[in-house]
Coordinates of C-alpha atoms and ligand atoms in Angstrom, one line a residue:
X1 CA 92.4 129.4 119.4
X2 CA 88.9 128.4 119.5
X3 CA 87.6 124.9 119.8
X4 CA 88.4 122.9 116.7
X5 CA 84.9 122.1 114.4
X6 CA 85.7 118.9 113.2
X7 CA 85.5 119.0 108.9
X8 CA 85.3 115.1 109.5
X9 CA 82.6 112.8 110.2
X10 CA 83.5 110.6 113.2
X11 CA 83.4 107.0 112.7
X12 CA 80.8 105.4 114.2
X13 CA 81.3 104.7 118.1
X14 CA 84.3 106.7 118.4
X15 CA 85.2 109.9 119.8
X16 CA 85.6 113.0 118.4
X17 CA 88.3 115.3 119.0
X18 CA 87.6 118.7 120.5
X19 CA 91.0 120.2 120.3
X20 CA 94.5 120.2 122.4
X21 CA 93.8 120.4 126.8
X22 CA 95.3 123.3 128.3
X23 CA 94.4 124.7 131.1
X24 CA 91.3 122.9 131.7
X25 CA 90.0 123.7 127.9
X26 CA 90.1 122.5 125.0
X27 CA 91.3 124.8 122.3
X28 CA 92.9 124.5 119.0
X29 CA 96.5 125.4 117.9
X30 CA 98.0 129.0 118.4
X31 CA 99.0 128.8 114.2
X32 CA 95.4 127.4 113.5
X33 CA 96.8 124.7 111.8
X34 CA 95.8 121.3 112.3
X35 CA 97.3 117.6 111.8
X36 CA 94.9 114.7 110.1
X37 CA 94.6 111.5 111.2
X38 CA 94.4 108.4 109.3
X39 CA 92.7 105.2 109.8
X40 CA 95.5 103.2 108.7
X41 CA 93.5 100.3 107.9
X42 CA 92.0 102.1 105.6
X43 CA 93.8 104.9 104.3
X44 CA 91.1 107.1 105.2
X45 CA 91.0 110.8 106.8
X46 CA 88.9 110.2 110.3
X47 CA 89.8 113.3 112.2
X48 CA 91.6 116.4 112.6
X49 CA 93.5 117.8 115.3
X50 CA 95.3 120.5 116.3
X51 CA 99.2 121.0 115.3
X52 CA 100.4 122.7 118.4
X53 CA 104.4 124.2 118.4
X54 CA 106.4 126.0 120.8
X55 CA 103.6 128.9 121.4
X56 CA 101.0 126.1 122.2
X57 CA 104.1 124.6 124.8
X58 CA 104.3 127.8 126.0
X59 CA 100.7 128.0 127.0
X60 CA 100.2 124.8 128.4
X61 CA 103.9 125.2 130.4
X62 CA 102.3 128.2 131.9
X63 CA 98.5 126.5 132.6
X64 CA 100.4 123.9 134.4
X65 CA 103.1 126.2 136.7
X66 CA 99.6 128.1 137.9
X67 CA 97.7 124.4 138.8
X68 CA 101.5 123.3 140.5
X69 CA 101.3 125.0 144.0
X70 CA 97.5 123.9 144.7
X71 CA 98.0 120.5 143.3
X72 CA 101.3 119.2 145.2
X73 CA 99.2 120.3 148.4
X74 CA 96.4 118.1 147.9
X75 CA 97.5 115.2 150.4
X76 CA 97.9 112.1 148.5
X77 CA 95.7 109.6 148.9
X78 CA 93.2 112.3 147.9
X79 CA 95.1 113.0 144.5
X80 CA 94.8 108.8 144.1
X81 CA 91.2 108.9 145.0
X82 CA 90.7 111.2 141.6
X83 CA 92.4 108.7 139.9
X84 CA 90.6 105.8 141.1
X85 CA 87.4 107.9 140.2
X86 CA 88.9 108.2 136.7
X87 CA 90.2 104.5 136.7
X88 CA 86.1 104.0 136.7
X89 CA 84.9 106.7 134.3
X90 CA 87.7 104.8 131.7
X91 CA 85.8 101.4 132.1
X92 CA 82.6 102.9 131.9
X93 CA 83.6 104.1 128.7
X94 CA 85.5 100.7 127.6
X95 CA 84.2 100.3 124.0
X96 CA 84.4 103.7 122.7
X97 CA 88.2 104.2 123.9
X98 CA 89.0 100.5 122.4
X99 CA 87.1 101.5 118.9
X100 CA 89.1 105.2 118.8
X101 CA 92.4 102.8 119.3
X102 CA 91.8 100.5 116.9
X103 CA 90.7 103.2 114.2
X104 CA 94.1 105.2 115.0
X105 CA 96.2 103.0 115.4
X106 CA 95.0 99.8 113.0
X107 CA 95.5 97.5 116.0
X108 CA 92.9 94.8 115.9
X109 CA 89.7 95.9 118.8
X110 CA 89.6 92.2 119.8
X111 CA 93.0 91.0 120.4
X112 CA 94.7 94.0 121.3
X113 CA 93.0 97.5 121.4
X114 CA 90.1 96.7 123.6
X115 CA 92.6 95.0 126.4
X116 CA 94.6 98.4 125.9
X117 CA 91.8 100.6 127.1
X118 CA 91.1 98.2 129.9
X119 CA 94.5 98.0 130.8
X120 CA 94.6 102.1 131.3
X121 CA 91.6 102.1 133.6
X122 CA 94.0 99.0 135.4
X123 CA 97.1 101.4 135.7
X124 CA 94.6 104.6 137.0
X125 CA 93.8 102.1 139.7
X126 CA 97.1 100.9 140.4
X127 CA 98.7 104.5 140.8
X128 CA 95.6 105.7 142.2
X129 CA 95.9 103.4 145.7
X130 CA 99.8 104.2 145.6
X131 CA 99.0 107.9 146.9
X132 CA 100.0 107.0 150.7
X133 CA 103.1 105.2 149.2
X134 CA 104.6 108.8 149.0
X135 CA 106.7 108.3 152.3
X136 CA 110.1 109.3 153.5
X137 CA 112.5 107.7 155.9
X138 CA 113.4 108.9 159.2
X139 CA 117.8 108.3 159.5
X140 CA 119.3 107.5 163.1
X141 CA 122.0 110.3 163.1
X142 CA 121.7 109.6 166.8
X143 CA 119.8 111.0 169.6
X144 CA 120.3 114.7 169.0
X145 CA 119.3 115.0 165.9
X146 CA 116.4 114.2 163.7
X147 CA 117.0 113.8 159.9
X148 CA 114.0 112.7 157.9
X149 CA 112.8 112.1 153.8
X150 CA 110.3 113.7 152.0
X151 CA 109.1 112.7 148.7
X152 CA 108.1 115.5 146.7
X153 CA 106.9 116.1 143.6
X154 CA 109.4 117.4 140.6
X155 CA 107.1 120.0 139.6
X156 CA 105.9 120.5 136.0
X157 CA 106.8 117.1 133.5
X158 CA 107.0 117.0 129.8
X159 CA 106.0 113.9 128.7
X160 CA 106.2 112.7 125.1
X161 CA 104.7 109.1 123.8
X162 CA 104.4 107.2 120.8
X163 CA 101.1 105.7 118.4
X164 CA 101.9 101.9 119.3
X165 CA 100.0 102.0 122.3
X166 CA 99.2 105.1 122.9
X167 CA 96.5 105.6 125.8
X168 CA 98.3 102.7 128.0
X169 CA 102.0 104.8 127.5
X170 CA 99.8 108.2 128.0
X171 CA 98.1 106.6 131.2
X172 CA 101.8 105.3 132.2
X173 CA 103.0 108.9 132.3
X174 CA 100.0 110.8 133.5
X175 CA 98.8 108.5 136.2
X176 CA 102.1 108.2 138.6
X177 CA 102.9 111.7 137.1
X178 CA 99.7 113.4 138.7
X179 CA 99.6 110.4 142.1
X180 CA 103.3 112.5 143.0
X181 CA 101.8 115.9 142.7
X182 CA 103.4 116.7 139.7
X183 CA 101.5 118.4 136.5
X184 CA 101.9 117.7 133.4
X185 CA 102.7 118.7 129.9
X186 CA 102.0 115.9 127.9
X187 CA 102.4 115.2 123.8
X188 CA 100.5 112.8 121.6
X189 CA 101.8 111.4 118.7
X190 CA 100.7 112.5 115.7
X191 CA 99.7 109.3 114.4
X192 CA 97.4 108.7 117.0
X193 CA 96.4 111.2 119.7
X194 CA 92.3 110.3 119.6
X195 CA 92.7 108.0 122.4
X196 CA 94.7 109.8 124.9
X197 CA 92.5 112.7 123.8
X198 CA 89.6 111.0 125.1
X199 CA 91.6 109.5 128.0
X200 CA 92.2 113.3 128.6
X201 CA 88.9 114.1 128.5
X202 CA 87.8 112.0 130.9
X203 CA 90.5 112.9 133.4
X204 CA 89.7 116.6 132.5
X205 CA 86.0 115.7 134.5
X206 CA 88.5 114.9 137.7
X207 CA 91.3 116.8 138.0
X208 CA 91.6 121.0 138.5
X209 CA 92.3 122.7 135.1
X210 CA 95.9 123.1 134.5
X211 CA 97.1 119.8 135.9
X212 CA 97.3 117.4 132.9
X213 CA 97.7 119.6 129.7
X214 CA 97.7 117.1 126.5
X215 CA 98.8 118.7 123.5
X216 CA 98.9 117.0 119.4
X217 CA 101.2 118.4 117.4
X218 CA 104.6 116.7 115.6
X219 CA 107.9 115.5 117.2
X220 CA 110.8 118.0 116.6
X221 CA 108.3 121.3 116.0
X222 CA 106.0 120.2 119.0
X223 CA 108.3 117.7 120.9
X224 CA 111.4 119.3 120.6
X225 CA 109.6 123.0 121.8
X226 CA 109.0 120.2 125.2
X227 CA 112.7 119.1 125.5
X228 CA 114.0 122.2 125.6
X229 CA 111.3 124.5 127.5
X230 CA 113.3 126.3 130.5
X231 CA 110.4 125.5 133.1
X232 CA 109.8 121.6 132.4
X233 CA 111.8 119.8 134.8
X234 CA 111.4 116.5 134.2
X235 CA 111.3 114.9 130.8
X236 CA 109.7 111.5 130.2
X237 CA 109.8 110.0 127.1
X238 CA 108.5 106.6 124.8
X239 CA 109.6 106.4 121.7
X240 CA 112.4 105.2 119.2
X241 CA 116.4 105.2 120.5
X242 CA 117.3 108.0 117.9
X243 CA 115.0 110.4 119.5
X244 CA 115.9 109.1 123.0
X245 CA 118.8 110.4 122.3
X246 CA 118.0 113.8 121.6
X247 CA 115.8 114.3 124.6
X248 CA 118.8 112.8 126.6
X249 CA 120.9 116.0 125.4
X250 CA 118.3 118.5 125.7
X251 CA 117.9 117.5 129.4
X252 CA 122.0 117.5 129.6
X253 CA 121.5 121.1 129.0
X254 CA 119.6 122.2 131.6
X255 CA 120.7 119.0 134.1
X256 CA 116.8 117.5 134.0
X257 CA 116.1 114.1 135.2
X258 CA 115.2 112.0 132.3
X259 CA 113.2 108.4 131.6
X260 CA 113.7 106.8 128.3
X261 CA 111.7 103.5 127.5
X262 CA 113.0 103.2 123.6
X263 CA 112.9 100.3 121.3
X264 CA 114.3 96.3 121.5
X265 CA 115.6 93.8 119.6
X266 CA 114.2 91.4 122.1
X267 CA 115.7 87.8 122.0
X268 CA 114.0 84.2 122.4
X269 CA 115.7 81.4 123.5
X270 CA 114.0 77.7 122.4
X271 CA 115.8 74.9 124.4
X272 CA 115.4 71.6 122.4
X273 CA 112.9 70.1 125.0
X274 CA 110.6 72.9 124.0
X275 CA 109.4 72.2 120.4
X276 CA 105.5 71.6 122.1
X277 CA 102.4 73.8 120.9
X278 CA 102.3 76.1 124.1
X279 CA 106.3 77.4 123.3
X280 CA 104.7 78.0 119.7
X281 CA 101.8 80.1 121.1
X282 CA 104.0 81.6 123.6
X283 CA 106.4 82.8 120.3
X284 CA 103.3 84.5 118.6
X285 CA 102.5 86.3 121.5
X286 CA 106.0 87.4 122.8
X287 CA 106.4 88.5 118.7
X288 CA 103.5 90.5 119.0
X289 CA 101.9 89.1 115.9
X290 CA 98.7 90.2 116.5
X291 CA 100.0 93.8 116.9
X292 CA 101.6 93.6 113.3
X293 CA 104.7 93.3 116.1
X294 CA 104.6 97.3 116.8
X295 CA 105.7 96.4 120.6
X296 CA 109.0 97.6 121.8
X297 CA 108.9 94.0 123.6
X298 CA 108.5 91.8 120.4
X299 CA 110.8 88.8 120.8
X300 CA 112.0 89.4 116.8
X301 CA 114.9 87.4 117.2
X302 CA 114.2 83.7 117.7
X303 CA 117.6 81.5 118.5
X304 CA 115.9 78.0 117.8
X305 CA 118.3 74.7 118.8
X306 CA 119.5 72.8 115.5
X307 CA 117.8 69.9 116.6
X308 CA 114.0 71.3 116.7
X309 CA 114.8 73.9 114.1
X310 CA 112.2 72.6 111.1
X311 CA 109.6 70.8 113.1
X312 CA 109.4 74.0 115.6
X313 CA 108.8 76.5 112.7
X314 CA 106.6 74.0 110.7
X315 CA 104.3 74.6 114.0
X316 CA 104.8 78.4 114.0
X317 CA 103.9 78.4 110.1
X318 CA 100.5 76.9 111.4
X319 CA 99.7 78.9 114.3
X320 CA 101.1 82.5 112.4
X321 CA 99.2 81.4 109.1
X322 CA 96.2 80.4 110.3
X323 CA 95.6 84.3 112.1
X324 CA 92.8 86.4 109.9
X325 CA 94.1 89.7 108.9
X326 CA 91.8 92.2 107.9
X327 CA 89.9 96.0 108.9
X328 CA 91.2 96.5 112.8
X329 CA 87.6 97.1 113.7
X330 CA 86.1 93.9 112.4
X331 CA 85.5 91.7 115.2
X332 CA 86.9 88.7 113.2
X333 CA 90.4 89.8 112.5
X334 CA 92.8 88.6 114.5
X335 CA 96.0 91.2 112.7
X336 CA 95.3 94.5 111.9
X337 CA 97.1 97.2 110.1
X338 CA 100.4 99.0 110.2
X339 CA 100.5 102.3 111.6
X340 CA 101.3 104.8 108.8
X341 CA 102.5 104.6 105.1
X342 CA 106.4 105.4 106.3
X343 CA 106.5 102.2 109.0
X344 CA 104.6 100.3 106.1
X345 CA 107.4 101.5 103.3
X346 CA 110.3 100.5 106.2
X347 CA 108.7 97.1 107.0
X348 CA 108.4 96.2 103.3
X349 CA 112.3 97.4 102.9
X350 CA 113.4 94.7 105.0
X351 CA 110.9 91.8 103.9
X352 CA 112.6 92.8 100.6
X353 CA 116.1 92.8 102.0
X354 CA 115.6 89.6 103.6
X355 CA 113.7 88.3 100.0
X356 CA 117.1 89.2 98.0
X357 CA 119.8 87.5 100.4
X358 CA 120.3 84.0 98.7
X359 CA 121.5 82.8 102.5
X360 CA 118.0 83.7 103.7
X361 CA 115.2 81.2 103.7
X362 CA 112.3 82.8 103.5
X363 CA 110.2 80.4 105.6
X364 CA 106.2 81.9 105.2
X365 CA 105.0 85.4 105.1
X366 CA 106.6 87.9 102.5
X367 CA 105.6 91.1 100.4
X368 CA 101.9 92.0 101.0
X369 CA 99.6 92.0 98.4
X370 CA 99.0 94.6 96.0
X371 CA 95.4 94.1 95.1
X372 CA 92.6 92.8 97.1
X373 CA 91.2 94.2 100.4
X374 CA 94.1 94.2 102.0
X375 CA 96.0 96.7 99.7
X376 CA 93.5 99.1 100.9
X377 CA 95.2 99.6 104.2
X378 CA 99.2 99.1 105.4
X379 CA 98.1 95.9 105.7
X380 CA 101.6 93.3 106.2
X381 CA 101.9 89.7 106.3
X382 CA 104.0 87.8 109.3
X383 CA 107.2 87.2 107.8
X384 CA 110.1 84.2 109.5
X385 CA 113.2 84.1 107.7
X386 CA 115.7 81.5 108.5
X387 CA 119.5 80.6 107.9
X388 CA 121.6 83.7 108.2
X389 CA 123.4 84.2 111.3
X390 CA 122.8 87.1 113.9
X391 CA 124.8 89.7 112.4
X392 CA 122.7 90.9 109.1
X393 CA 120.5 94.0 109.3
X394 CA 117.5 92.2 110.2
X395 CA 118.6 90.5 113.1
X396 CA 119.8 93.9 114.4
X397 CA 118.0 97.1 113.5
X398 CA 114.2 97.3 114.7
X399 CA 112.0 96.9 112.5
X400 CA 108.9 97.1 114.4
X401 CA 106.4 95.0 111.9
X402 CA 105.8 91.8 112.1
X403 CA 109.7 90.0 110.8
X404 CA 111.4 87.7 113.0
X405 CA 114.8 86.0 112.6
X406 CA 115.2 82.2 113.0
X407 CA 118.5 81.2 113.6
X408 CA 120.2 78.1 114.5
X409 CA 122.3 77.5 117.7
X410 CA 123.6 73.8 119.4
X411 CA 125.6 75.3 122.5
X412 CA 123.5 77.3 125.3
X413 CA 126.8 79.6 125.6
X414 CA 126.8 80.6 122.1
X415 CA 122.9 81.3 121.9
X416 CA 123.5 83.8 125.3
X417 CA 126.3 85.2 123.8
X418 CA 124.5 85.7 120.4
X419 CA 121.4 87.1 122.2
X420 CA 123.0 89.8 124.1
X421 CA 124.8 91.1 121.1
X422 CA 122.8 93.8 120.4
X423 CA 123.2 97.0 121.5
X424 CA 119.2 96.8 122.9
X425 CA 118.9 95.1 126.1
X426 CA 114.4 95.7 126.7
X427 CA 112.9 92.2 127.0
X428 CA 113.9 89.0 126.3
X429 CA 112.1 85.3 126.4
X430 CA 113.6 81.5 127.6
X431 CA 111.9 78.4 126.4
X432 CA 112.4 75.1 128.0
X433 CA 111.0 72.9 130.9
X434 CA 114.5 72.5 132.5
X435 CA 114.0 75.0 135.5
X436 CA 117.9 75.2 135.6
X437 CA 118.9 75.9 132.2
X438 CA 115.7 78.4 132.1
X439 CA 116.8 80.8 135.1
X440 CA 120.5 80.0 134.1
X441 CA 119.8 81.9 130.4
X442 CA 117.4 84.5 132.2
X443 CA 120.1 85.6 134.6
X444 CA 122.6 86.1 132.0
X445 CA 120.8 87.3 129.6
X446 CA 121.2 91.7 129.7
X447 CA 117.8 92.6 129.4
X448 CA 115.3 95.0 131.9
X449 CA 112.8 92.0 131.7
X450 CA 113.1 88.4 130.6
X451 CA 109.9 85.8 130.7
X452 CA 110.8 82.1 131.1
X453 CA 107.9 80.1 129.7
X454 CA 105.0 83.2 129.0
X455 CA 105.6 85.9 126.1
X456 CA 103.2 88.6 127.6
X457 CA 102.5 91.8 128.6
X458 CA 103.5 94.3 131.0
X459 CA 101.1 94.4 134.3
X460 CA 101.1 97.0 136.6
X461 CA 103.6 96.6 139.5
X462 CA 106.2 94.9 137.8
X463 CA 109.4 97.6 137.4
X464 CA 109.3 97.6 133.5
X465 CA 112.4 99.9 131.7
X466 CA 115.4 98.5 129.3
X467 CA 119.1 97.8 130.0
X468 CA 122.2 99.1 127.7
X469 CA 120.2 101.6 124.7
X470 CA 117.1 100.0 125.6
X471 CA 116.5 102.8 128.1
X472 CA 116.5 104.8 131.8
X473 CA 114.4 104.4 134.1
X474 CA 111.4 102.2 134.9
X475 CA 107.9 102.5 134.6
X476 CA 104.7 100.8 135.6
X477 CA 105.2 100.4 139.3
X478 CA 105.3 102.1 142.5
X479 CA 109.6 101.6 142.3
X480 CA 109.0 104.0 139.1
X481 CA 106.7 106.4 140.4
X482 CA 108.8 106.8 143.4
X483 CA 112.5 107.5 141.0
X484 CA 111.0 108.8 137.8
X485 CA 108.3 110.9 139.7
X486 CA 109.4 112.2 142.3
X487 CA 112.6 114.1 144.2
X488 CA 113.8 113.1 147.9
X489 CA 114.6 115.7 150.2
X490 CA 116.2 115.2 153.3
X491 CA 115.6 117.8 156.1
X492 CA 118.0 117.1 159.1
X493 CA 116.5 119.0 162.7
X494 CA 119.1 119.7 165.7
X495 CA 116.9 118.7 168.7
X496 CA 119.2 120.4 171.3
X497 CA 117.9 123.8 170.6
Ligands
NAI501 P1 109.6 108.5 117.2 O1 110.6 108.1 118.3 O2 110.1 109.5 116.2 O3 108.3 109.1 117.9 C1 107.9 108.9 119.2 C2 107.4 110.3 119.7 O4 108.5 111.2 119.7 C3 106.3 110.9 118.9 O5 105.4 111.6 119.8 C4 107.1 112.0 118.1 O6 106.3 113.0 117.7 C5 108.2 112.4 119.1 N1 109.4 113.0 118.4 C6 109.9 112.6 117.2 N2 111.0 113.4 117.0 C7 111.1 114.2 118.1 C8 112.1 115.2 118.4 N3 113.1 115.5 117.6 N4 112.0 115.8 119.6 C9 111.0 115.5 120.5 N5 110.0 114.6 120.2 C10 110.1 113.9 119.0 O7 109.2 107.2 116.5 P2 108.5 107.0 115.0 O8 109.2 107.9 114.1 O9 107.1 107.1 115.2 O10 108.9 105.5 114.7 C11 110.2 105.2 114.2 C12 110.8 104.0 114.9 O11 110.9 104.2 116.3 C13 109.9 102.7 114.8 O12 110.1 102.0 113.6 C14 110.4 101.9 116.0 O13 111.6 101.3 115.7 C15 110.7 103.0 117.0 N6 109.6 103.2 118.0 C16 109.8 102.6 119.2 C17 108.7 102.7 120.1 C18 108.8 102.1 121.4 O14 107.8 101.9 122.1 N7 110.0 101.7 121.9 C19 107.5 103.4 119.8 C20 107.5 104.0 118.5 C21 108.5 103.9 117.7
MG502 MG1 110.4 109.8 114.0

């Protein structure tokens, strides 16, 4: 278990793993064996990390239950202070966290990874002034008695996240995780762990040894070995619905709270009046295009009115086309690459699904390209398809690349209706400058999140989780630290003795 020697030359500007975090140090994996990772935008080995199992859970469970009793007495606002201090250490170090995401992942530095590893030192901050937030209640059971609250922490947390974007999801479990005097047991994914390594690292400089533990290793041997450890007693989990699932019964087993934040099939609503260039860019965005639509959020189905139906995609076409895909680290692409050669061979299944329906109009985008530079990476090309209703495979399954549905609606009751079928209810978008009709569709729409008018991101503060197999739970706010981080106690004192 010694400190990993990298075999691979780190690319420039990046960081360079040192092994798995437990216990304060940074070791490799109980077996030895390791994991590579890929620059996906160029098919190319960059780094090797451990590949940790159940032994490696084992350890880092028991670094953790030592930290637990020292850590959940540090009064709060002095746990947030750490985190503000790492909140700053992650800016200082901006540029090299953005580079190590865009390398891992294939998301492009300018338009999405470097605003990820800003947005991490954001949520540190957040969480880190929320310490003296941590308050009970006191409960009038009337003059003889006094019956008060406590908030206190859960105790140690397995947390497991995804590649899409991995250091803001590992800084959304670790920083309101550690804030409520929990520790923490945390899994990468083994597409892309660099960041959050480094984003480990940095919090390592902080926080005693034993309290964040970050691990690498793969889902059902590593993930699974969290699930179902005996001493983890709270499970929080990103990731895909199937494997939502299976955390949701491993926690059934031993009666664990739970959080879920899985995937979407996010709906966009275009009222007639909103065929104008800022719906268009507002479609790109809440599509995710620029993050080859990897986002659990991406607004992939669009329900366009019949009357704006041509002229709004004829704008889209413009906009989509006119984005420069190319290496995630070039400064110049706009679109970078998809994360792995199985989400490349999925997303290609269903461009050539939607290619071999004759009732699918394929209206720009299609196959990529099998020679040139971009067949060098899992490169993908924006893809609308228009004409079929809402009830084929691509208007239903997640296909998390970028393929959005157009289809057709004239009466704002049937468009509701078609965009809540769906057993996803994550985010959902309304387009139109009638403020009526726009809150109207947003309050019936079933989704943890709609956006009238703006396709963005999550910021910190807003309570962020899915409705119906979307999800459990919130994140991203003081609401979520408070019911995914924490467990109320009420003590209840007889005064009369
Ligand atoms: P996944 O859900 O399999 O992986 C997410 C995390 O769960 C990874 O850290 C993985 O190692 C872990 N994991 C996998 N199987 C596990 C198990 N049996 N027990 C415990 N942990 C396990 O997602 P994957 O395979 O990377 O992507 C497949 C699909 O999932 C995507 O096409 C997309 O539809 C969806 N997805 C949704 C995300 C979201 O943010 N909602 C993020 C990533 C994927
Ligand atoms: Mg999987």
């Amino acid at each position: 278990m010694d400190t990993i020697t990298p075999k691979i030359a780190p690319a420039p500007g990046t960081y360079t793993p040192k092994g798995q975090l437990i216990g304060g140090k940074w070791i490799g994996s109980v077996s030895g064996q390791t994991i590579t990772i890929e620059n996906p935008g160029k098919r190319s080995a960059v780094a090797e990390v451990p590949r940790a199992a159940a032994a490696d859970v084992d350890l880092a469970v028991a670094a953790a239950e030592k930290a637990f009793p020292a850590w959940r007495n540090v009064v709060p606002r002095e746990r947030g202070k750490l985190l503000l201090k790492i909140a700053e250490a992650i800016e200082a170090r901006v540029e090299e966290l953005a580079r190590t995401i865009a390398m891992e992942t294939g998301n492009a530095l300018r338009t999405q990874a470097r605003g990820e590893a800003k947005l991490a030192a954001d949520i540190f901050r957040y969480f880190g002034g929320l310490g003296g937030e941590l308050k009970g209640e006191t409960v009038p059971l009337g003059e003889g008695v006094l019956s008060y609250t406590r908030r206190e922490p859960i105790g140690i947390v397995g947390a497991i996240i995804p590649w899409n974007a991995p250091v803001m999801l590992g800084a959304l479990k670790i920083a309101p995780a550690l804030c409520a005097g929990n520790v923490l047991v945390m899994k990468a994914a083994e597409d892309a762990p660099l960041g959050v390594l480094m984003m480990s690292d940095i919090c390592n400089e902080f926080v005693p040894p034993g309290v964040l533990n970050v691990i690498t290793g793969y889902g059902e041997e590593c993930g699974g070995a969290i699930a179902n450890h005996p001493k983890i007693r709270k499970l929080s989990f990103t990731g895909s619905t199937d494997v939502g699932k299976i955390i949701m019964r491993a926690a059934a087993d031993r009666i664990v709270p739970v959080s879920l934040e899985l995937g979407g099939k996010s709906p966009s609503i275009v009222y007639p009046d909103a065929d104008e260039d800022w719906a268009v860019d507002g479609i790109v965005n809440a599509m995710r295009f620029t993050r080859q639509s990897q986002s659990c959020t991406a607004g992939s189905r669009m329900f366009l009115h019949e009357d704006i139906f041509d002229s709004f995609l004829k704008k889209l076409e413009k906009k989509v086309t006119a984005l420069k895909i190319g290496d995630p680290l070039d400064e110049a692409s706009d679109i970078g690459s998809i994360i792995n050669n199985k989400q490349y061979t999925k997303v290609c299944k269903y461009v050539q699904d939607g290619l071999d329906r004759a009732d699918a109009k394929l209206v720009f985008g299609g196959l990529p390209p099998k020679s040139g530079p971009l067949s060098e990476g899992y490169f993908t090309m924006p893809t609308v398809f228009a004409d079929r209703s809402n009830d084929w495979r691509l208007a239903r399954e997640e296909i998390f690349g970028p393929v959005l549905v157009a289809i057709r609606w004239s009466d704002e009751a049937e468009a509701i209706r078609m965009a809540n079928e769906s057993h996803y209810g994550l985010a959902a978008y309304v387009w139109t400058h009638d403020i009526g009709k726009g809150l109207r569709a947003a309050h019936a729409i079933e989704s943890g999140w709609v956006q009238v008018n703006q396709g963005g991101g999550q910021t910190p503060g807003m309570s962020y989780g899915g409705f119906k197999q979307s999800g459990l739970g919130k994140e991203f706010s003081l609401e979520g630290m408070l019911d995914s981080f924490t467990q109320k106690k009420s003590v209840t004192v007889n005064l009369a003795v």
